[in-house]
mmCIF file of C-alpha atoms and ligand atoms in Angstrom:
data_model
loop_
_atom_site.group_PDB
_atom_site.id
_atom_site.type_symbol
_atom_site.label_atom_id
_atom_site.label_comp_id
_atom_site.label_asym_id
_atom_site.label_seq_id
_atom_site.Cartn_x
_atom_site.Cartn_y
_atom_site.Cartn_z
ATOM 1 C CA UNK A 822 144.899 129.176 156.394
ATOM 2 C CA UNK A 823 144.367 125.502 157.303
ATOM 3 C CA UNK A 824 140.671 126.247 157.543
ATOM 4 C CA UNK A 825 140.626 127.860 154.096
ATOM 5 C CA UNK A 826 142.356 124.861 152.593
ATOM 6 C CA UNK A 827 139.925 122.503 154.296
ATOM 7 C CA UNK A 828 136.995 124.499 152.887
ATOM 8 C CA UNK A 829 138.444 124.362 149.393
ATOM 9 C CA UNK A 830 139.074 120.629 149.669
ATOM 10 C CA UNK A 831 135.512 120.107 150.906
ATOM 11 C CA UNK A 832 134.144 121.992 147.863
ATOM 12 C CA UNK A 833 136.349 119.974 145.539
ATOM 13 C CA UNK A 834 135.137 116.756 147.134
ATOM 14 C CA UNK A 835 131.529 117.736 146.419
ATOM 15 C CA UNK A 836 132.357 118.446 142.797
ATOM 16 C CA UNK A 837 134.041 115.070 142.420
ATOM 17 C CA UNK A 838 131.003 113.321 143.883
ATOM 18 C CA UNK A 839 128.670 115.200 141.540
ATOM 19 C CA UNK A 840 130.752 114.355 138.500
ATOM 20 C CA UNK A 841 130.901 110.682 139.449
ATOM 21 C CA UNK A 842 127.104 110.709 139.688
ATOM 22 C CA UNK A 843 126.835 112.369 136.287
ATOM 23 C CA UNK A 844 128.981 109.607 134.818
ATOM 24 C CA UNK A 845 126.678 106.954 136.305
ATOM 25 C CA UNK A 846 123.673 108.593 134.627
ATOM 26 C CA UNK A 847 125.562 108.836 131.320
ATOM 27 C CA UNK A 848 126.267 105.116 131.455
ATOM 28 C CA UNK A 849 122.534 104.340 131.544
ATOM 29 C CA UNK A 850 121.739 106.436 128.457
ATOM 30 C CA UNK A 851 122.730 104.356 125.480
ATOM 31 C CA UNK A 852 120.174 104.982 122.740
ATOM 32 C CA UNK A 853 119.257 108.076 120.761
ATOM 33 C CA UNK A 854 115.563 108.923 120.534
ATOM 34 C CA UNK A 855 113.946 107.765 117.271
ATOM 35 C CA UNK A 856 111.712 110.518 115.956
ATOM 36 C CA UNK A 857 109.920 108.237 113.520
ATOM 37 C CA UNK A 858 108.574 106.375 116.560
ATOM 38 C CA UNK A 859 107.438 109.541 118.394
ATOM 39 C CA UNK A 860 103.679 110.068 117.743
ATOM 40 C CA UNK A 861 103.884 113.861 118.040
ATOM 41 C CA UNK A 862 107.213 115.666 117.894
ATOM 42 C CA UNK A 863 107.013 118.702 120.176
ATOM 43 C CA UNK A 864 109.092 121.615 118.871
ATOM 44 C CA UNK A 865 109.725 124.246 121.552
ATOM 45 C CA UNK A 866 110.256 127.837 120.461
ATOM 46 C CA UNK A 867 112.191 129.888 122.949
ATOM 47 C CA UNK A 868 112.873 133.525 121.996
ATOM 48 C CA UNK A 869 115.574 134.521 124.465
ATOM 49 C CA UNK A 870 116.845 138.084 124.993
ATOM 50 C CA UNK A 871 117.635 141.144 122.916
ATOM 51 C CA UNK A 872 117.070 140.502 119.218
ATOM 52 C CA UNK A 873 116.330 136.849 120.089
ATOM 53 C CA UNK A 874 112.516 136.983 119.986
ATOM 54 C CA UNK A 875 112.504 138.995 116.734
ATOM 55 C CA UNK A 876 114.674 136.546 114.791
ATOM 56 C CA UNK A 877 113.322 133.407 116.460
ATOM 57 C CA UNK A 878 109.742 134.383 115.537
ATOM 58 C CA UNK A 879 110.792 134.544 111.905
ATOM 59 C CA UNK A 880 112.429 131.119 111.980
ATOM 60 C CA UNK A 881 109.280 129.830 113.713
ATOM 61 C CA UNK A 882 107.077 131.220 110.903
ATOM 62 C CA UNK A 883 109.236 129.479 108.347
ATOM 63 C CA UNK A 884 109.081 126.170 110.221
ATOM 64 C CA UNK A 885 105.280 126.416 110.482
ATOM 65 C CA UNK A 886 105.165 127.067 106.750
ATOM 66 C CA UNK A 887 107.389 124.105 105.893
ATOM 67 C CA UNK A 888 105.731 121.696 108.325
ATOM 68 C CA UNK A 889 102.117 122.759 107.756
ATOM 69 C CA UNK A 890 101.101 119.234 106.650
ATOM 70 C CA UNK A 891 102.763 117.596 109.641
ATOM 71 C CA UNK A 892 101.101 120.031 112.021
ATOM 72 C CA UNK A 893 97.748 119.218 110.430
ATOM 73 C CA UNK A 894 98.317 115.481 110.720
ATOM 74 C CA UNK A 895 99.506 115.794 114.324
ATOM 75 C CA UNK A 896 103.036 114.533 113.667
ATOM 76 C CA UNK A 897 104.505 117.880 114.755
ATOM 77 C CA UNK A 898 103.327 120.486 117.198
ATOM 78 C CA UNK A 899 104.884 123.814 118.183
ATOM 79 C CA UNK A 900 105.068 125.101 121.723
ATOM 80 C CA UNK A 901 106.106 128.673 122.388
ATOM 81 C CA UNK A 902 108.004 128.939 125.655
ATOM 82 C CA UNK A 903 108.119 132.384 127.204
ATOM 83 C CA UNK A 904 110.204 133.322 130.148
ATOM 84 C CA UNK A 905 113.796 132.485 129.292
ATOM 85 C CA UNK A 906 114.664 136.170 129.621
ATOM 86 C CA UNK A 907 117.476 137.717 131.589
ATOM 87 C CA UNK A 908 114.895 139.590 133.738
ATOM 88 C CA UNK A 909 113.163 136.338 134.743
ATOM 89 C CA UNK A 910 116.411 134.518 135.267
ATOM 90 C CA UNK A 911 117.694 137.277 137.522
ATOM 91 C CA UNK A 912 114.429 137.315 139.461
ATOM 92 C CA UNK A 913 114.631 133.562 140.053
ATOM 93 C CA UNK A 914 118.431 133.832 140.459
ATOM 94 C CA UNK A 915 118.693 130.772 138.254
ATOM 95 C CA UNK A 916 120.250 130.164 134.858
ATOM 96 C CA UNK A 917 116.923 128.601 133.834
ATOM 97 C CA UNK A 918 113.848 129.192 136.055
ATOM 98 C CA UNK A 919 112.182 125.932 137.197
ATOM 99 C CA UNK A 920 108.922 126.434 135.299
ATOM 100 C CA UNK A 921 110.802 127.193 132.065
ATOM 101 C CA UNK A 922 112.971 124.117 132.513
ATOM 102 C CA UNK A 923 109.881 121.983 132.964
ATOM 103 C CA UNK A 924 108.425 123.330 129.738
ATOM 104 C CA UNK A 925 111.681 122.727 127.895
ATOM 105 C CA UNK A 926 111.629 119.146 129.107
ATOM 106 C CA UNK A 927 108.142 118.659 127.689
ATOM 107 C CA UNK A 928 109.581 119.193 124.179
ATOM 108 C CA UNK A 929 111.655 116.920 121.972
ATOM 109 C CA UNK A 930 113.586 119.614 120.178
ATOM 110 C CA UNK A 931 113.980 123.313 120.864
ATOM 111 C CA UNK A 932 114.696 126.305 118.676
ATOM 112 C CA UNK A 933 116.338 128.846 120.946
ATOM 113 C CA UNK A 934 117.168 132.507 120.393
ATOM 114 C CA UNK A 935 120.325 134.000 121.905
ATOM 115 C CA UNK A 936 120.289 134.675 125.629
ATOM 116 C CA UNK A 937 122.311 137.277 127.508
ATOM 117 C CA UNK A 938 125.224 135.800 129.433
ATOM 118 C CA UNK A 939 126.127 138.002 132.397
ATOM 119 C CA UNK A 940 129.724 138.312 133.496
ATOM 120 C CA UNK A 941 131.442 139.969 136.416
ATOM 121 C CA UNK A 942 130.974 143.751 136.181
ATOM 122 C CA UNK A 943 127.662 143.641 134.268
ATOM 123 C CA UNK A 944 124.568 145.308 135.750
ATOM 124 C CA UNK A 945 123.119 141.794 136.166
ATOM 125 C CA UNK A 946 124.116 139.397 138.944
ATOM 126 C CA UNK A 947 126.718 136.976 137.642
ATOM 127 C CA UNK A 948 124.397 133.964 137.149
ATOM 128 C CA UNK A 949 125.332 131.051 134.932
ATOM 129 C CA UNK A 950 124.789 131.273 131.180
ATOM 130 C CA UNK A 951 121.376 129.927 130.097
ATOM 131 C CA UNK A 952 123.054 128.209 127.131
ATOM 132 C CA UNK A 953 125.531 126.406 129.276
ATOM 133 C CA UNK A 954 122.819 125.452 131.786
ATOM 134 C CA UNK A 955 120.507 124.135 129.071
ATOM 135 C CA UNK A 956 123.263 122.053 127.547
ATOM 136 C CA UNK A 957 123.945 120.539 130.955
ATOM 137 C CA UNK A 958 120.327 120.116 132.094
ATOM 138 C CA UNK A 959 119.237 118.457 128.847
ATOM 139 C CA UNK A 960 122.579 116.650 128.416
ATOM 140 C CA UNK A 961 123.144 118.103 124.947
ATOM 141 C CA UNK A 962 126.627 116.711 124.600
ATOM 142 C CA UNK A 963 127.383 117.284 120.926
ATOM 143 C CA UNK A 964 127.596 120.827 119.668
ATOM 144 C CA UNK A 965 127.623 120.443 115.908
ATOM 145 C CA UNK A 966 128.656 123.518 113.935
ATOM 146 C CA UNK A 967 128.999 123.377 110.159
ATOM 147 C CA UNK A 968 130.964 126.016 108.258
ATOM 148 C CA UNK A 969 130.914 126.028 104.466
ATOM 149 C CA UNK A 970 132.493 128.374 101.929
ATOM 150 C CA UNK A 971 132.212 126.353 98.712
ATOM 151 C CA UNK A 972 134.131 128.802 96.512
ATOM 152 C CA UNK A 973 137.122 128.515 98.861
ATOM 153 C CA UNK A 974 136.867 124.756 99.250
ATOM 154 C CA UNK A 975 135.910 125.038 102.924
ATOM 155 C CA UNK A 976 133.548 122.326 104.147
ATOM 156 C CA UNK A 977 134.017 121.806 107.875
ATOM 157 C CA UNK A 978 131.865 120.259 110.562
ATOM 158 C CA UNK A 979 132.879 120.825 114.169
ATOM 159 C CA UNK A 980 131.926 118.405 116.921
ATOM 160 C CA UNK A 981 132.466 120.436 120.056
ATOM 161 C CA UNK A 982 132.078 118.533 123.324
ATOM 162 C CA UNK A 983 129.333 120.466 125.049
ATOM 163 C CA UNK A 984 128.831 119.232 128.602
ATOM 164 C CA UNK A 985 132.329 118.882 130.085
ATOM 165 C CA UNK A 986 135.748 120.495 129.846
ATOM 166 C CA UNK A 987 136.227 123.992 131.215
ATOM 167 C CA UNK A 988 132.477 124.687 131.064
ATOM 168 C CA UNK A 989 130.901 122.082 133.308
ATOM 169 C CA UNK A 990 132.246 123.659 136.497
ATOM 170 C CA UNK A 991 132.746 127.104 135.010
ATOM 171 C CA UNK A 992 130.533 128.718 137.645
ATOM 172 C CA UNK A 993 131.868 126.525 140.444
ATOM 173 C CA UNK A 994 135.509 127.473 140.746
ATOM 174 C CA UNK A 995 137.059 127.814 144.181
ATOM 175 C CA UNK A 996 138.579 130.979 145.584
ATOM 176 C CA UNK A 997 140.883 129.734 148.315
ATOM 177 C CA UNK A 998 141.893 133.138 149.616
ATOM 178 C CA UNK A 999 142.496 136.540 148.086
ATOM 179 C CA UNK A 1000 145.672 135.304 146.449
ATOM 180 C CA UNK A 1001 144.631 132.028 144.862
ATOM 181 C CA UNK A 1002 141.662 130.829 142.809
ATOM 182 C CA UNK A 1003 141.074 127.566 140.939
ATOM 183 C CA UNK A 1004 138.814 126.541 138.096
ATOM 184 C CA UNK A 1005 138.330 122.953 137.067
ATOM 185 C CA UNK A 1006 138.407 121.114 133.765
ATOM 186 C CA UNK A 1007 136.604 117.779 133.602
ATOM 187 C CA UNK A 1008 137.125 115.011 131.067
ATOM 188 C CA UNK A 1009 135.281 111.708 131.483
ATOM 189 C CA UNK A 1010 135.664 108.485 129.549
ATOM 190 C CA UNK A 1011 131.968 108.195 128.686
ATOM 191 C CA UNK A 1012 131.680 111.873 127.817
ATOM 192 C CA UNK A 1013 134.643 111.730 125.456
ATOM 193 C CA UNK A 1014 133.658 108.435 123.880
ATOM 194 C CA UNK A 1015 130.228 109.719 122.963
ATOM 195 C CA UNK A 1016 131.471 112.929 121.304
ATOM 196 C CA UNK A 1017 134.243 111.077 119.465
ATOM 197 C CA UNK A 1018 131.739 108.478 118.232
ATOM 198 C CA UNK A 1019 129.361 111.219 117.111
ATOM 199 C CA UNK A 1020 132.151 112.773 115.023
ATOM 200 C CA UNK A 1021 133.224 109.458 113.471
ATOM 201 C CA UNK A 1022 129.637 108.373 112.821
ATOM 202 C CA UNK A 1023 129.019 111.656 111.035
ATOM 203 C CA UNK A 1024 132.211 111.195 109.013
ATOM 204 C CA UNK A 1025 131.219 107.662 108.040
ATOM 205 C CA UNK A 1026 127.655 108.609 107.118
ATOM 206 C CA UNK A 1027 128.843 111.514 104.993
ATOM 207 C CA UNK A 1028 131.765 109.885 103.238
ATOM 208 C CA UNK A 1029 134.385 111.983 105.015
ATOM 209 C CA UNK A 1030 137.873 110.525 105.180
ATOM 210 C CA UNK A 1031 139.411 112.436 108.070
ATOM 211 C CA UNK A 1032 138.550 113.446 111.635
ATOM 212 C CA UNK A 1033 140.823 115.997 113.271
ATOM 213 C CA UNK A 1034 141.131 115.996 117.065
ATOM 214 C CA UNK A 1035 142.191 119.345 118.512
ATOM 215 C CA UNK A 1036 143.627 119.536 122.028
ATOM 216 C CA UNK A 1037 146.557 120.935 123.967
ATOM 217 C CA UNK A 1038 147.508 117.497 125.210
ATOM 218 C CA UNK A 1039 151.188 118.419 125.407
ATOM 219 C CA UNK A 1040 150.477 120.916 128.194
ATOM 220 C CA UNK A 1041 147.044 120.147 129.630
ATOM 221 C CA UNK A 1042 148.203 116.619 130.059
ATOM 222 C CA UNK A 1043 145.599 114.939 132.218
ATOM 223 C CA UNK A 1044 142.279 116.022 130.728
ATOM 224 C CA UNK A 1045 143.313 116.845 127.149
ATOM 225 C CA UNK A 1046 145.626 113.841 127.167
ATOM 226 C CA UNK A 1047 142.665 111.662 128.088
ATOM 227 C CA UNK A 1048 140.497 113.257 125.426
ATOM 228 C CA UNK A 1049 143.079 112.590 122.723
ATOM 229 C CA UNK A 1050 143.755 109.017 123.826
ATOM 230 C CA UNK A 1051 140.057 108.195 123.777
ATOM 231 C CA UNK A 1052 139.709 109.693 120.292
ATOM 232 C CA UNK A 1053 142.535 107.378 119.206
ATOM 233 C CA UNK A 1054 140.751 104.381 120.734
ATOM 234 C CA UNK A 1055 137.431 105.221 119.077
ATOM 235 C CA UNK A 1056 139.202 105.788 115.751
ATOM 236 C CA UNK A 1057 140.093 102.081 115.703
ATOM 237 C CA UNK A 1058 136.379 101.324 115.257
ATOM 238 C CA UNK A 1059 136.460 103.330 112.009
ATOM 239 C CA UNK A 1060 139.444 101.982 110.074
ATOM 240 C CA UNK A 1061 138.407 103.708 106.841
ATOM 241 C CA UNK A 1062 138.706 107.143 108.487
ATOM 242 C CA UNK A 1063 142.008 108.773 109.378
ATOM 243 C CA UNK A 1064 142.441 110.462 112.770
ATOM 244 C CA UNK A 1065 144.523 113.579 112.576
ATOM 245 C CA UNK A 1066 145.868 115.184 115.767
ATOM 246 C CA UNK A 1067 146.563 118.933 116.158
ATOM 247 C CA UNK A 1068 147.169 121.367 119.005
ATOM 248 C CA UNK A 1069 144.732 124.226 119.369
ATOM 249 C CA UNK A 1070 147.298 127.009 118.937
ATOM 250 C CA UNK A 1071 148.626 125.841 115.585
ATOM 251 C CA UNK A 1072 145.102 124.856 114.557
ATOM 252 C CA UNK A 1073 143.887 128.455 114.906
ATOM 253 C CA UNK A 1074 146.768 129.428 112.610
ATOM 254 C CA UNK A 1075 146.134 126.667 110.077
ATOM 255 C CA UNK A 1076 142.501 127.667 109.618
ATOM 256 C CA UNK A 1077 143.886 130.825 108.027
ATOM 257 C CA UNK A 1078 146.331 128.874 105.838
ATOM 258 C CA UNK A 1079 144.559 128.657 102.482
ATOM 259 C CA UNK A 1080 146.546 125.647 101.310
ATOM 260 C CA UNK A 1081 146.164 123.602 104.457
ATOM 261 C CA UNK A 1082 142.643 124.445 105.590
ATOM 262 C CA UNK A 1083 140.848 122.783 102.698
ATOM 263 C CA UNK A 1084 142.198 119.432 103.902
ATOM 264 C CA UNK A 1085 140.194 119.489 107.128
ATOM 265 C CA UNK A 1086 136.735 117.931 107.168
ATOM 266 C CA UNK A 1087 135.432 116.941 110.592
ATOM 267 C CA UNK A 1088 136.804 118.248 113.879
ATOM 268 C CA UNK A 1089 136.345 116.850 117.366
ATOM 269 C CA UNK A 1090 137.422 118.989 120.270
ATOM 270 C CA UNK A 1091 136.884 119.811 123.945
ATOM 271 C CA UNK A 1092 134.358 122.463 124.913
ATOM 272 C CA UNK A 1093 136.441 125.632 125.234
ATOM 273 C CA UNK A 1094 138.605 125.029 122.160
ATOM 274 C CA UNK A 1095 135.423 124.281 120.253
ATOM 275 C CA UNK A 1096 133.916 127.553 121.402
ATOM 276 C CA UNK A 1097 136.912 129.543 120.190
ATOM 277 C CA UNK A 1098 137.657 127.711 116.950
ATOM 278 C CA UNK A 1099 134.048 127.771 115.726
ATOM 279 C CA UNK A 1100 133.867 131.564 116.017
ATOM 280 C CA UNK A 1101 137.059 131.825 113.994
ATOM 281 C CA UNK A 1102 135.748 129.335 111.438
ATOM 282 C CA UNK A 1103 132.382 131.113 111.100
ATOM 283 C CA UNK A 1104 134.222 134.308 110.228
ATOM 284 C CA UNK A 1105 135.304 132.816 106.876
ATOM 285 C CA UNK A 1106 131.678 132.167 106.058
ATOM 286 C CA UNK A 1107 130.611 135.724 106.772
ATOM 287 C CA UNK A 1108 130.679 135.975 110.554
ATOM 288 C CA UNK A 1109 128.922 134.432 113.531
ATOM 289 C CA UNK A 1110 125.624 135.909 112.300
ATOM 290 C CA UNK A 1111 125.610 133.408 109.459
ATOM 291 C CA UNK A 1112 126.163 130.257 111.485
ATOM 292 C CA UNK A 1113 123.708 127.879 113.091
ATOM 293 C CA UNK A 1114 124.504 125.405 115.802
ATOM 294 C CA UNK A 1115 122.964 122.087 116.840
ATOM 295 C CA UNK A 1116 123.177 120.872 120.411
ATOM 296 C CA UNK A 1117 122.433 117.185 120.259
ATOM 297 C CA UNK A 1118 121.679 114.817 123.119
ATOM 298 C CA UNK A 1119 120.215 111.332 123.277
ATOM 299 C CA UNK A 1120 116.786 112.515 124.454
ATOM 300 C CA UNK A 1121 116.672 116.246 123.672
ATOM 301 C CA UNK A 1122 118.212 118.515 121.071
ATOM 302 C CA UNK A 1123 118.415 122.280 120.825
ATOM 303 C CA UNK A 1124 119.184 124.474 117.823
ATOM 304 C CA UNK A 1125 120.466 128.009 118.088
ATOM 305 C CA UNK A 1126 122.478 130.825 116.537
ATOM 306 C CA UNK A 1127 126.094 131.080 117.600
ATOM 307 C CA UNK A 1128 125.993 134.825 118.173
ATOM 308 C CA UNK A 1129 124.798 136.855 121.158
ATOM 309 C CA UNK A 1130 121.617 138.802 121.873
ATOM 310 C CA UNK A 1131 122.822 142.197 120.498
ATOM 311 C CA UNK A 1132 121.137 144.355 123.176
ATOM 312 C CA UNK A 1133 122.478 147.482 121.463
ATOM 313 C CA UNK A 1134 120.270 146.847 118.434
ATOM 314 C CA UNK A 1135 117.239 146.737 120.703
ATOM 315 C CA UNK A 1136 118.275 149.876 122.606
ATOM 316 C CA UNK A 1137 118.679 151.696 119.307
ATOM 317 C CA UNK A 1138 115.254 150.518 118.118
ATOM 318 C CA UNK A 1139 116.681 148.307 115.353
ATOM 319 C CA UNK A 1140 115.494 144.863 116.507
ATOM 320 C CA UNK A 1141 113.178 144.470 113.514
ATOM 321 C CA UNK A 1142 116.208 144.799 111.218
ATOM 322 C CA UNK A 1143 118.126 141.960 112.873
ATOM 323 C CA UNK A 1144 119.394 139.336 110.445
ATOM 324 C CA UNK A 1145 117.402 136.109 110.990
ATOM 325 C CA UNK A 1146 119.777 133.968 108.864
ATOM 326 C CA UNK A 1147 121.557 132.313 111.766
ATOM 327 C CA UNK A 1148 118.224 131.237 113.265
ATOM 328 C CA UNK A 1149 117.003 130.039 109.874
ATOM 329 C CA UNK A 1150 120.222 128.009 109.558
ATOM 330 C CA UNK A 1151 119.452 126.578 112.994
ATOM 331 C CA UNK A 1152 115.959 125.725 111.688
ATOM 332 C CA UNK A 1153 117.556 123.885 108.748
ATOM 333 C CA UNK A 1154 119.512 121.736 111.186
ATOM 334 C CA UNK A 1155 116.403 121.130 113.283
ATOM 335 C CA UNK A 1156 114.388 119.989 110.262
ATOM 336 C CA UNK A 1157 117.038 117.577 109.139
ATOM 337 C CA UNK A 1158 117.561 116.269 112.682
ATOM 338 C CA UNK A 1159 113.923 115.313 113.181
ATOM 339 C CA UNK A 1160 113.708 113.541 109.829
ATOM 340 C CA UNK A 1161 112.634 116.159 107.303
ATOM 341 C CA UNK A 1162 115.807 116.246 105.235
ATOM 342 C CA UNK A 1163 113.842 117.175 102.100
ATOM 343 C CA UNK A 1164 112.493 120.352 103.705
ATOM 344 C CA UNK A 1165 115.878 121.118 105.266
ATOM 345 C CA UNK A 1166 117.528 120.914 101.878
ATOM 346 C CA UNK A 1167 114.972 123.212 100.287
ATOM 347 C CA UNK A 1168 115.289 125.778 103.029
ATOM 348 C CA UNK A 1169 119.065 125.728 102.848
ATOM 349 C CA UNK A 1170 118.965 126.129 99.089
ATOM 350 C CA UNK A 1171 116.561 129.059 99.385
ATOM 351 C CA UNK A 1172 118.770 130.665 101.992
ATOM 352 C CA UNK A 1173 121.822 130.334 99.748
ATOM 353 C CA UNK A 1174 119.921 131.888 96.850
ATOM 354 C CA UNK A 1175 118.671 134.772 98.999
ATOM 355 C CA UNK A 1176 122.019 135.518 100.617
ATOM 356 C CA UNK A 1177 124.560 134.622 97.949
ATOM 357 C CA UNK A 1178 123.300 134.530 94.388
ATOM 358 C CA UNK A 1179 120.065 136.459 93.969
ATOM 359 C CA UNK A 1180 120.220 138.923 96.881
ATOM 360 C CA UNK A 1181 116.972 140.716 96.061
ATOM 361 C CA UNK A 1182 116.902 141.912 99.657
ATOM 362 C CA UNK A 1183 119.838 142.562 101.910
ATOM 363 C CA UNK A 1184 120.057 142.846 105.662
ATOM 364 C CA UNK A 1185 122.094 145.770 106.963
ATOM 365 C CA UNK A 1186 120.920 145.716 110.555
ATOM 366 C CA UNK A 1187 119.193 149.085 110.080
ATOM 367 C CA UNK A 1188 116.530 150.825 107.986
ATOM 368 C CA UNK A 1189 118.822 150.920 104.966
ATOM 369 C CA UNK A 1190 118.064 147.213 104.489
ATOM 370 C CA UNK A 1191 115.196 144.769 104.798
ATOM 371 C CA UNK A 1192 113.393 143.874 108.013
ATOM 372 C CA UNK A 1193 113.664 140.340 109.393
ATOM 373 C CA UNK A 1194 110.055 139.805 108.405
ATOM 374 C CA UNK A 1195 110.537 140.953 104.811
ATOM 375 C CA UNK A 1196 113.616 138.800 104.510
ATOM 376 C CA UNK A 1197 111.811 135.731 105.852
ATOM 377 C CA UNK A 1198 108.967 136.307 103.388
ATOM 378 C CA UNK A 1199 111.588 136.418 100.661
ATOM 379 C CA UNK A 1200 113.046 133.106 101.850
ATOM 380 C CA UNK A 1201 109.588 131.473 101.869
ATOM 381 C CA UNK A 1202 108.791 132.819 98.414
ATOM 382 C CA UNK A 1203 112.057 131.353 97.209
ATOM 383 C CA UNK A 1204 111.232 127.989 98.786
ATOM 384 C CA UNK A 1205 107.898 128.033 96.961
ATOM 385 C CA UNK A 1206 109.662 128.652 93.660
ATOM 386 C CA UNK A 1207 112.003 125.656 94.033
HETATM 387 C C1 IPM B 1509 128.536 129.768 122.117
HETATM 388 C C2 IPM B 1509 128.575 130.931 123.050
HETATM 389 C C3 IPM B 1509 128.354 130.430 124.473
HETATM 390 C C4 IPM B 1509 129.480 129.492 124.792
HETATM 391 C C5 IPM B 1509 128.266 131.548 125.521
HETATM 392 C C6 IPM B 1509 127.141 132.490 125.203
HETATM 393 C C7 IPM B 1509 128.127 131.011 126.914
HETATM 394 O O1 IPM B 1509 129.767 131.627 122.920
HETATM 395 O O2 IPM B 1509 127.483 129.116 122.019
HETATM 396 O O3 IPM B 1509 129.556 129.484 121.491
HETATM 397 O O4 IPM B 1509 130.553 129.916 125.240
HETATM 398 O O5 IPM B 1509 129.298 128.298 124.597
HETATM 399 MG MG1 MG B 1510 131.027 130.895 121.392
#
């Protein structure tokens, strides 16, 4: 038993050393990239698994259409990156194969389709999620997820911490013996400060009056306690914005409370709570298929859908009927992030018309509705008419 304990302690020591190194790197990265100073913005297009390529291709077509002038002038270029498939990842036994990672790093921003995340018991070996790996490798620390249901007064923006918490060592837990296993949750000062600042900066820039921090600091005292305390510290830099503090359990309940939920505006929360709460929140808007997600870092950013790769649709031959809206929403966020807010606004407006008011075509996920291609044509036609 002594030997087992020593092995576990040795593993833990390594993890501590790695995390301390990560903090040192974080401390050197102060500034966000300025796209207006980048001669050519490289937009990577990464299809992913399952229905991923089908819906990502459509969002890519729309981006090419909206940025045709910038492509011509050389301000923007697209780079299709193949190979982030579960088959390739399993072959390399890596969450992201080396050559794919290199290509990703040659881009400024990436539009990424959903990727299959294996878990114990799947036919695939239990390798790390490509999403989680990409967020870590490219240091995409802010996962920004908007949810809007105007007719119900819902206008929320979630700032989910994306590189720490229960995720950062999620594939590196320690099994001491057959009776005991540990996972680790990591909260760092720099990591929390930067996500809290991102949330408050967003609130300030968008005239929001309240930021809500969501933790379980009464029970998960060390890491969540630290997260909450740092949010309180950062809040002092933004005296015009109120910091509101909730526990994750009651928060999940209050999102369903029609009277209370309209009072929330901006949320800041650790990784796992952010994962859970944003799925719940997206449900009010029409489900995870309707939501886009931005993963923002200081050097790189990645935009994706929040749903999975729907392998069943592919097996049943229905991939061409997959709803591309989530990827188009991700494209909206990408456009606005790299400085084309005008185009982003148009695309969002067109998407709202196509999905909410006009609805000339509907997606049903099968041949009773439109194909992803027909729907994307409809969106582009609508953009043209604006
Ligand atoms: C998400 C997803 C991922 C996550 C999975 C696929 C690893 O649920 O983007 O929310 O847990 O972050
Ligand atoms: Mg999730």
